[in-house]
Backbone as a ProteinNet text record, in pm:
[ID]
protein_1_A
[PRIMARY]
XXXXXXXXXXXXXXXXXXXXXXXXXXXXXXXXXXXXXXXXXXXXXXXXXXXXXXXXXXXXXXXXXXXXXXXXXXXXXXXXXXXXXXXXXXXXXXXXXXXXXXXXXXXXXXXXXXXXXXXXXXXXXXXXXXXXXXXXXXXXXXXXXXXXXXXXXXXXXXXXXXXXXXXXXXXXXXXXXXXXXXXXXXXXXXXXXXXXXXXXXXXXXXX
[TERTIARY]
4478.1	4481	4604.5	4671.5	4775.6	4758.5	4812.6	4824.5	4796.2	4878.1	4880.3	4838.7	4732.1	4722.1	4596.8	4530.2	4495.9	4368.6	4268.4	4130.7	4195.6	4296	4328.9	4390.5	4476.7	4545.5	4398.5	4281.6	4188.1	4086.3	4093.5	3987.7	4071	4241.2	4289.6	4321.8	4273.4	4346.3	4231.1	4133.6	3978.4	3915.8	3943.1	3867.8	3983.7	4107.8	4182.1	4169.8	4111.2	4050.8	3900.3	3881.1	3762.6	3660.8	3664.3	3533.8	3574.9	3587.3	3669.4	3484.7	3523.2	3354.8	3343.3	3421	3339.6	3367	3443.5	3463.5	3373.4	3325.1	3244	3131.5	3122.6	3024.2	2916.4	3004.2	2958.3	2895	2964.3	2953.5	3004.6	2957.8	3101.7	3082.7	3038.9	3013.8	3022.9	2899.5	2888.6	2990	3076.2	3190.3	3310.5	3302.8	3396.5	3375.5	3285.3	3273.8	3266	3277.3	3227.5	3400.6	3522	3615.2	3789.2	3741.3	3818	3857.7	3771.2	3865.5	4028.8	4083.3	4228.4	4309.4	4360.4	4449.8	4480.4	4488	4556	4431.9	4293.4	4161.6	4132.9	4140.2	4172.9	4216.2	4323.1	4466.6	4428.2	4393	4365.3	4217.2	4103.4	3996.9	3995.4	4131.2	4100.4	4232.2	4270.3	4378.1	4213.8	4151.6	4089	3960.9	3905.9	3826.6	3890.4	4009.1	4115.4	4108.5	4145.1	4218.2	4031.5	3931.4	3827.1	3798.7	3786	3696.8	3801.9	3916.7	4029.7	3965.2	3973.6	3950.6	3837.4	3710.6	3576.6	3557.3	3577.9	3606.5	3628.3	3761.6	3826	3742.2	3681.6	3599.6	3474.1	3444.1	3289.7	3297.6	3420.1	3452.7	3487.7	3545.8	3557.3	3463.1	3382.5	3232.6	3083.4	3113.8	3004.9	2967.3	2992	2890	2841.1	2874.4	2763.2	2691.3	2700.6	2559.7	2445.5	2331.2	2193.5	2186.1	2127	2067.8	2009.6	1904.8	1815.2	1837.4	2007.2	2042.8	2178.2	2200.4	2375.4	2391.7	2315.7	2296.1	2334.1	2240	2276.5	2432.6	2467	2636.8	2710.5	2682.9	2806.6	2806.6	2689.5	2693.8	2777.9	2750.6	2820.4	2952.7	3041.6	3139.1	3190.3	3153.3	3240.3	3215.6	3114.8	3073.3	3220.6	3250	3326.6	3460.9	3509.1	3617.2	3604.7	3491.7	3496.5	3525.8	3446	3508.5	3636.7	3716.1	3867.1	3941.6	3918.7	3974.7	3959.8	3847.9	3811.9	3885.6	3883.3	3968.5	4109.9	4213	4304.6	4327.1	4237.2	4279.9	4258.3	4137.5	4148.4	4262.4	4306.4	4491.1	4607.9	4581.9	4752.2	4754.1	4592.2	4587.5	4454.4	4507.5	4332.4	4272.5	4337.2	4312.2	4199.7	4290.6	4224.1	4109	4113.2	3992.9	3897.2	3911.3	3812.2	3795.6	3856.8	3806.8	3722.5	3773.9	3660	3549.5	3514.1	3388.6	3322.9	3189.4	3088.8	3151.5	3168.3	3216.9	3303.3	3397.3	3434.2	3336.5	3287.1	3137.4	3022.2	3035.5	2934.3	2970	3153.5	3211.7	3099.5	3023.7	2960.2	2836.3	2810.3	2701.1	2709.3	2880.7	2960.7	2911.5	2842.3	2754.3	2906.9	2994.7	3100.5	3146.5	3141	3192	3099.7	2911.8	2873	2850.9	2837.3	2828.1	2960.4	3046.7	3181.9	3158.9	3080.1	3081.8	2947.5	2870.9	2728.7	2775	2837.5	2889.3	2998.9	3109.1	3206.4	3269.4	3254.3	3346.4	3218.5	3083.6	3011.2	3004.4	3100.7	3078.1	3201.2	3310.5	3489.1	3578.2	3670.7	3755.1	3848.5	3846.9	3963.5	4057.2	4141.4	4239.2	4198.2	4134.9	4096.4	3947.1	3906.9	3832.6	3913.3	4013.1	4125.1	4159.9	4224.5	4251.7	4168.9	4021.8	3916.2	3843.8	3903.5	3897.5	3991.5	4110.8	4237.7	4183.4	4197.8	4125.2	4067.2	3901.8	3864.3	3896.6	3970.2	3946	4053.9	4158.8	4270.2	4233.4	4097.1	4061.7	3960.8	3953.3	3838	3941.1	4012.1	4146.5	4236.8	4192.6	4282.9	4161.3	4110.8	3991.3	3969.4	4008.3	3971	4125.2	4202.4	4369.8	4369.6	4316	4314.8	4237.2	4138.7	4057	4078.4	4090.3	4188	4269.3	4437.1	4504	4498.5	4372.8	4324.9	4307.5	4150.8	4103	4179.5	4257.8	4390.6	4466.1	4519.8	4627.4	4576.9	4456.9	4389.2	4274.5	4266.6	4170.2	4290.6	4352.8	4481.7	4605.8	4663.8	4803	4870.4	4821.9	4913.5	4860.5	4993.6	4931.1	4969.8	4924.8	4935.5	4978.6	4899.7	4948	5051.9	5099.1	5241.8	5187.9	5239.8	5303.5	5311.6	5262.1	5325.1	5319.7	5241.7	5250	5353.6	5462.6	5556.8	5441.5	5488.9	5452.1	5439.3	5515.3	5574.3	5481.8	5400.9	5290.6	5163.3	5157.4	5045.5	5054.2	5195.7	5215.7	5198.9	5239.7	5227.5	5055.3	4969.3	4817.9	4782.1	4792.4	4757.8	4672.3	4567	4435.6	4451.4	4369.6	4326.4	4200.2	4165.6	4035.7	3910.1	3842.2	3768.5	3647.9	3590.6	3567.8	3570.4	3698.8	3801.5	3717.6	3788.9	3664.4	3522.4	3461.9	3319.1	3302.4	3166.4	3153.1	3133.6	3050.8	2999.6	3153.6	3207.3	3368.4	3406.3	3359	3395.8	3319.4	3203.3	3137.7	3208.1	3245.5	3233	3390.9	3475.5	3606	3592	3520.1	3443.4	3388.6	3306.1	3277.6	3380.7	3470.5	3596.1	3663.8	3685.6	3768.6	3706.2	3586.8	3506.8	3486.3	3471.1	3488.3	3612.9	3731	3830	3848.8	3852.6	3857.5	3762.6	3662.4	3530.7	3599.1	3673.7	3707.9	3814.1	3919	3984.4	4017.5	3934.1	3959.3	3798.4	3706.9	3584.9	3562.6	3538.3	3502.7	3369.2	3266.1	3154.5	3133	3052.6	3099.7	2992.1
-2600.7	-2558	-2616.5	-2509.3	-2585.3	-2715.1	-2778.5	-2871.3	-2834.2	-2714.1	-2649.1	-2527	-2542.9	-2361.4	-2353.6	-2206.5	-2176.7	-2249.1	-2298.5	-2288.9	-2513	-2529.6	-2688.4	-2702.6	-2573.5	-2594.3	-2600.8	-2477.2	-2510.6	-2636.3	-2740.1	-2807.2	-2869.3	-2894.6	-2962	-2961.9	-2816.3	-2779.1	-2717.5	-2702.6	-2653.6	-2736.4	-2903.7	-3003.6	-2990.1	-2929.9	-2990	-2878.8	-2738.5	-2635.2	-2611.9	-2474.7	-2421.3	-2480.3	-2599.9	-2664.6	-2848.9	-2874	-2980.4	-3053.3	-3184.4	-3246.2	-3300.5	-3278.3	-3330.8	-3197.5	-3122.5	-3001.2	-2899.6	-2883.2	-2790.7	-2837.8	-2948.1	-2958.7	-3072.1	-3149.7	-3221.6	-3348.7	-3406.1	-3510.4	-3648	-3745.9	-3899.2	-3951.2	-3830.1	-3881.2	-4047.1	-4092.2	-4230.5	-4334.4	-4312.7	-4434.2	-4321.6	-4196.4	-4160.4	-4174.8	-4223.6	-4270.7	-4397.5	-4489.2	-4653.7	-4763.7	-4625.2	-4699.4	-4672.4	-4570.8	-4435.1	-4565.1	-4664.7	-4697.2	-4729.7	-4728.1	-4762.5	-4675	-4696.3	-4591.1	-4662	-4763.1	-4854	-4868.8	-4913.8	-4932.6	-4812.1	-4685.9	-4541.5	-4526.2	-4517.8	-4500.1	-4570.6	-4688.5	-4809.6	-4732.8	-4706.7	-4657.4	-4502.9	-4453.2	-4307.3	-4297.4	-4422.3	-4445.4	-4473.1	-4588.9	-4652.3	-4578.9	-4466.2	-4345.8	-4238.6	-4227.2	-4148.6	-4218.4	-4327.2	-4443.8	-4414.3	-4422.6	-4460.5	-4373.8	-4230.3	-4081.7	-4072.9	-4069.9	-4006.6	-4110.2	-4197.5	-4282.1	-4311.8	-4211.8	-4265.6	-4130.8	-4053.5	-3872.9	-3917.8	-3958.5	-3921.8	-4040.3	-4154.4	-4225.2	-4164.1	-4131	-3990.2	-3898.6	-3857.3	-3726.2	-3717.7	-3900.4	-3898.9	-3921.3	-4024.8	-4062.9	-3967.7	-3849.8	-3769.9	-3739.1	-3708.8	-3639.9	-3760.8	-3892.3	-4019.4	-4063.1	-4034.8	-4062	-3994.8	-4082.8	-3989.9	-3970	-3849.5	-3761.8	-3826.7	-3908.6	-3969.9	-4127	-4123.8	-4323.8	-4279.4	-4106.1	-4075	-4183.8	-4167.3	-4189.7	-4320.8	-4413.9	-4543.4	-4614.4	-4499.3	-4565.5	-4496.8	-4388.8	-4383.5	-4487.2	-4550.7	-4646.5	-4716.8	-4783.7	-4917.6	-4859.9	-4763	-4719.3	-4758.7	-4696.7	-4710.3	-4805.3	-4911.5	-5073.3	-5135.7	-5106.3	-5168.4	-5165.5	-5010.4	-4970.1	-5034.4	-5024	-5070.2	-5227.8	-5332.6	-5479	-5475	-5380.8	-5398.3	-5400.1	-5267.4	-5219.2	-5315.4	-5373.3	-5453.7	-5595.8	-5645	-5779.6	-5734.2	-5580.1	-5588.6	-5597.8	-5543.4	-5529.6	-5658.6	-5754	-5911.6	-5980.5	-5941.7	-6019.2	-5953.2	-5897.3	-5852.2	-5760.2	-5686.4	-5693.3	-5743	-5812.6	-5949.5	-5889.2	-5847.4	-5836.1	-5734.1	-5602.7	-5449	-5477.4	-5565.6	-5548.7	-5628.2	-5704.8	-5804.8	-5737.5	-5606.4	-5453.4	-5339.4	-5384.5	-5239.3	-5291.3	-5461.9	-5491.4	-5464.7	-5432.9	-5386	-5251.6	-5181	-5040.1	-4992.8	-5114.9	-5089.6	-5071	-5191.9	-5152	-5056.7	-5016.5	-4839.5	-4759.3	-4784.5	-4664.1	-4654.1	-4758.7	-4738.9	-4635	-4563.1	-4503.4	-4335.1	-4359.2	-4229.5	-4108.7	-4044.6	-3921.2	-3789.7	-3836.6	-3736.9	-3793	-3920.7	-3961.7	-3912.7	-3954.3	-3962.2	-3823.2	-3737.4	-3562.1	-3505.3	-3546.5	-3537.4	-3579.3	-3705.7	-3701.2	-3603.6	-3617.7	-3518	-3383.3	-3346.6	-3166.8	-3139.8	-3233.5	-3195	-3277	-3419.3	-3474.4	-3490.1	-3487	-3438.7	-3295.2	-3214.6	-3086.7	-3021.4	-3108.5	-3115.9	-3197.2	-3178.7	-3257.4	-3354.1	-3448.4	-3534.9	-3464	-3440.1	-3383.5	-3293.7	-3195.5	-3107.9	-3228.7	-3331.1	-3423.1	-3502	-3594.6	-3623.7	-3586.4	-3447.9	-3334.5	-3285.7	-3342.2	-3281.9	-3412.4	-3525.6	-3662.2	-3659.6	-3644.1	-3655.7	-3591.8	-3463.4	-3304.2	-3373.5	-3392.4	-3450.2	-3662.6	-3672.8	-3785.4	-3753.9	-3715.6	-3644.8	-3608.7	-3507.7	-3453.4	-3545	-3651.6	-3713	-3827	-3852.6	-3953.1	-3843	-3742.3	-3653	-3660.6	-3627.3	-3604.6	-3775.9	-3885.5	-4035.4	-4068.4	-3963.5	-3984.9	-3954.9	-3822.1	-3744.9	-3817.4	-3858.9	-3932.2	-4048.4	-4159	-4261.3	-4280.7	-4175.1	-4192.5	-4110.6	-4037.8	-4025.5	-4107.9	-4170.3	-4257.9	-4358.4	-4421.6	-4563	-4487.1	-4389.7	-4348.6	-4339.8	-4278.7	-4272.7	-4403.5	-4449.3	-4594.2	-4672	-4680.6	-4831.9	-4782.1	-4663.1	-4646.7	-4704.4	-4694.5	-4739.6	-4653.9	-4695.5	-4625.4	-4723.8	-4767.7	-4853.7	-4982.1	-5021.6	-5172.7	-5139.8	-5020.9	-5068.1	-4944.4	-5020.2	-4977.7	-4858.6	-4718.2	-4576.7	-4532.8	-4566.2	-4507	-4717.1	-4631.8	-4706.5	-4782.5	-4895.9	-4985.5	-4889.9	-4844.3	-4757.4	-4672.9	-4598.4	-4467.3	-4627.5	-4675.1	-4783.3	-4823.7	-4832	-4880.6	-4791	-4669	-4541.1	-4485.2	-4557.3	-4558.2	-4475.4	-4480.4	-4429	-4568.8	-4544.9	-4591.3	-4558.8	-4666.4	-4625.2	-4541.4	-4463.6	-4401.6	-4495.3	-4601.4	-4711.5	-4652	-4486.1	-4448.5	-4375.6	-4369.4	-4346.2	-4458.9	-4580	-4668.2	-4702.8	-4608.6	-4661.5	-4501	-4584.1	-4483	-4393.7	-4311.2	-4235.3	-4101.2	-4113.5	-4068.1	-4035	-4088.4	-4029.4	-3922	-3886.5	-3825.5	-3694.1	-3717.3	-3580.1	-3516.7	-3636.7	-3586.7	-3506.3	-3590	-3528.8	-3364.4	-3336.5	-3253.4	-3139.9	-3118	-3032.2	-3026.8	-3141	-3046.5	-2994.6	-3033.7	-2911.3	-2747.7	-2759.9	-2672.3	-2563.6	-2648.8	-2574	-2519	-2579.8	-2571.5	-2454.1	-2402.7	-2316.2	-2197.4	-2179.2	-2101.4	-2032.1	-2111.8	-2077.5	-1976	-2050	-2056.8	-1983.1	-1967.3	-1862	-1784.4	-1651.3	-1515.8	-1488.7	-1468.6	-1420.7	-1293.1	-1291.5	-1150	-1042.1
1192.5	1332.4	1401.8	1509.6	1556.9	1661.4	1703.8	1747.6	1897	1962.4	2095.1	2089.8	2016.6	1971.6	2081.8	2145.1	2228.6	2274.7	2197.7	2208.2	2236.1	2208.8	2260.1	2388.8	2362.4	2527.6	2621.8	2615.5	2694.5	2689.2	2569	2576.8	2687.4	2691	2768.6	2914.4	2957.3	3081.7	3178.7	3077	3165.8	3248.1	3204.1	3294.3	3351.5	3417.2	3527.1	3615.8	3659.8	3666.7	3637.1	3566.9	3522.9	3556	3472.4	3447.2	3465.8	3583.5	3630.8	3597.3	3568.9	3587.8	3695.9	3805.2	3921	4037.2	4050	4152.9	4120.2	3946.8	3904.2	3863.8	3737.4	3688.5	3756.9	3871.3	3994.1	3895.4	3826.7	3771	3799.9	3777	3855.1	3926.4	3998	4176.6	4230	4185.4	4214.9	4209	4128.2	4108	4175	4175.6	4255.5	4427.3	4467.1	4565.6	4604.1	4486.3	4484.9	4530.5	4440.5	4384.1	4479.1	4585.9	4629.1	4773.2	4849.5	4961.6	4956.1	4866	4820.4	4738.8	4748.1	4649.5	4501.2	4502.5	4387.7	4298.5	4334.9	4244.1	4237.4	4303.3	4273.8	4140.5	4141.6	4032.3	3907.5	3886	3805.2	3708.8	3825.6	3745.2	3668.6	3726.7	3677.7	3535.9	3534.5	3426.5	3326.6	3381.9	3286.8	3235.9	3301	3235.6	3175.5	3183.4	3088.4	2960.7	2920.4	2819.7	2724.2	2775.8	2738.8	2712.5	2783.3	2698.3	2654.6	2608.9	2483.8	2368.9	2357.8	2263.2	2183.3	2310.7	2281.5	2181.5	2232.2	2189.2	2052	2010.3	1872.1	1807.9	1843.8	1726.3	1666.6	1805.3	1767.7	1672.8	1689.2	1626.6	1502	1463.2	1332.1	1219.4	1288.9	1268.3	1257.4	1311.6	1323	1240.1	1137.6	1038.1	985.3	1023.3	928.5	1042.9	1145.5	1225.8	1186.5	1178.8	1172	1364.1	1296.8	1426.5	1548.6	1528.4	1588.9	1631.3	1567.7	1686.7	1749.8	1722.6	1794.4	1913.9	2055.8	2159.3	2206.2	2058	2055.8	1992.9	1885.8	1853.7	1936.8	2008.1	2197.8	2245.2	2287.2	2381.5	2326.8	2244.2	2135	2153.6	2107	2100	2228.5	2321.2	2434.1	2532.6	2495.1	2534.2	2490.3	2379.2	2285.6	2366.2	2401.3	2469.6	2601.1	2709.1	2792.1	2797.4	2728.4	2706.7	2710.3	2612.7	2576.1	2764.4	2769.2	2937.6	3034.3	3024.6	3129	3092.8	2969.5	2978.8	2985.3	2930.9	2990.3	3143.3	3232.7	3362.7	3419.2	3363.3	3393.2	3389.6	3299	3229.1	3314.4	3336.4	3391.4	3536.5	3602	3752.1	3782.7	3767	3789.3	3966.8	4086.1	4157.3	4198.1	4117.9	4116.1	4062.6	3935.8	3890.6	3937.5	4071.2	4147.1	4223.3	4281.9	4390.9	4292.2	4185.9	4099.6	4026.9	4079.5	4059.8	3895.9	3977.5	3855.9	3782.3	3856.1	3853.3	3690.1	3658	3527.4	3418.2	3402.5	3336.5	3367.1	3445.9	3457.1	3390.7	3386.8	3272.5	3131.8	3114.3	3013.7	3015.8	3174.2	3184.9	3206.4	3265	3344.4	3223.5	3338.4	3304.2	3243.9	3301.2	3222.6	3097.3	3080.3	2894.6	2861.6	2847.5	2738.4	2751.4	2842	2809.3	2743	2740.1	2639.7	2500	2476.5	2355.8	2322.4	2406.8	2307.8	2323.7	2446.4	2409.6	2322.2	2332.2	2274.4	2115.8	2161.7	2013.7	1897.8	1941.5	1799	1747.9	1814.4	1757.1	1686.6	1716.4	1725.2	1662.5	1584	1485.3	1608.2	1536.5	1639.8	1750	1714	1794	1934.6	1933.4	2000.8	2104.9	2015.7	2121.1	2180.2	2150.1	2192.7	2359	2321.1	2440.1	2500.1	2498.3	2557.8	2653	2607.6	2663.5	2754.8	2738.6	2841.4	2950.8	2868.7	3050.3	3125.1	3086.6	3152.7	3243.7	3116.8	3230.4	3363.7	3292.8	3397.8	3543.1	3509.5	3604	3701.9	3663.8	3716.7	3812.8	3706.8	3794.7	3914.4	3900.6	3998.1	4137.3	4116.9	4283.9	4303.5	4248.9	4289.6	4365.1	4282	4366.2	4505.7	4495	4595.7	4737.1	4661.8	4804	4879.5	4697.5	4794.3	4859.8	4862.3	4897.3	5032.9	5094.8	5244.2	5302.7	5232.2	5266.1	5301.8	5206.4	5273.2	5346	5384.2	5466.4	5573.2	5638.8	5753.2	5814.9	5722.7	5746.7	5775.3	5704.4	5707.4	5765.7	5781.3	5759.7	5641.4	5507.1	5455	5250.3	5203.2	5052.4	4942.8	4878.1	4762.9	4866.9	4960.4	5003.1	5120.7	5102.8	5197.7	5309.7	5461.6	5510.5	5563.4	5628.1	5613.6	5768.1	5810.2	5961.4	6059.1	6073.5	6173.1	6302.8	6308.8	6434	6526.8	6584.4	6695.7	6733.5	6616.2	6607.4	6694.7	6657.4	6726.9	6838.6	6892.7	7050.2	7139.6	7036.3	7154.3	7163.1	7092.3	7115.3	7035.6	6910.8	6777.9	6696.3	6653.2	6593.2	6466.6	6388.3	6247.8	6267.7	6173.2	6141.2	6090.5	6132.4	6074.1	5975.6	6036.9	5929.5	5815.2	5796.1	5674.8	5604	5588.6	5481.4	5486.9	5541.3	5493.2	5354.8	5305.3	5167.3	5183.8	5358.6	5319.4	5387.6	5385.4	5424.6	5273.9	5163.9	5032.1	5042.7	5027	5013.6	5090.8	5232.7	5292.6	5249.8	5210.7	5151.8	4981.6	4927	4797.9	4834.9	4896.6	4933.2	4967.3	5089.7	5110.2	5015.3	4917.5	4823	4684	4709.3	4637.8	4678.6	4835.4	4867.9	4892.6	4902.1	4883.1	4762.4	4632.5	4476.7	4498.6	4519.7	4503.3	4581	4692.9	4801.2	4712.4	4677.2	4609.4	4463.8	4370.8	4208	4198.9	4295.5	4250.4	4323.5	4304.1	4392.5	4338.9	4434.9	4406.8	4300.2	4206.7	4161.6	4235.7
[MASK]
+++++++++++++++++++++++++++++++++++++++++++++++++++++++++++++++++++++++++++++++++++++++++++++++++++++++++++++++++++++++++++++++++++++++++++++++++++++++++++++++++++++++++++++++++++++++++++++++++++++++++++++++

């Protein structure tokens, strides 16, 4: 099979569209609302559910036919316990901060209703590669709507994006306010929401 041949381009490009797991299949939710007041623990967690369903995908996928039937459930978990430890002591080591804002939340990755439905729909049914690219899509797509929100959410709560800065002193003297509830959680939610609804307005016509 080719490498970019048709039925891969879509495992890869359907979760960023079609069948997005959180605009369509309304999956995530919870940590996409847990992780979104910032832009930077944004960015950080949707790297680090990318890194983890690509990786979790192609071990499944290589492994599948020696799982018995009846403990699959239990070597996912293990699998991507495994991945998650790794992720989580890199982000301890080298942005110790982000990962004292993304809390518990890294470790839920172990529960995120979009990995383990990736591995039971897709990398036990799928040769490496094509799970691989079916890990990326989706995590891609999951790090795209956590982009999207955080970087509202901090721009209108704080004036500012990754830490710095964006709305001028000046916009404040002349009696311009932050949005205070821009950061509370439930402001994810209703931002979550519109751009579901736009995505739906858009990309689906009733038939």
């Amino acid at each position: 099979m080719a490498l970019l041949s048709k039925q891969n381009k879509e495992a890869l490009t359907n979760p960023l569209n079609l069948d997005h797991p959180i605009l369509v299949q309304v999956l995530g939710i919870c940590s996409a609302l847990a992780v979104t007041s910032q832009l930077k623990p944004a960015i950080v967690m949707g790297l680090a559910v990318t890194v983890i369903t690509s990786f979790a995908n192609v071990i499944i996928s290589l492994i599948r036919n020696t799982i018995p039937n009846r403990i699959r459930i239990v070597v996912q978990l293990v699998v991507v316990a495994a991945l998650v430890t790794i992720v989580s002591q890199i982000l301890k080591a080298y942005v110790y901060d982000v990962s004292v804002q993304l809390s518990v939340y890294v470790g839920l990755i172990i529960t995120n209703c979009i990995l383990m439905g990736r591995l039971e729909a897709f990398a036990m049914q799928n040769k490496p590669w094509p799970s691989f690219l079916d890990g990326v899509g989706n995590g891609l797509g999951y790090a795209m709507i956590l982009i999207i929100v955080g970087a509202l959410r901090e721009f209108f709560g704080r004036g500012s994006l990754l830490g710095f800065q964006i709305i001028p002193q000046g916009a404040y003297d002349l009696g311009y306010f932050n949005n205070g509830m821009m950061t509370m959680p439930a402001m994810a939610l209703i931002l979550v929401g519109c751009v579901i609804w736009v995505h739906r307005a858009y990309f689906y016509k009733e038939k």
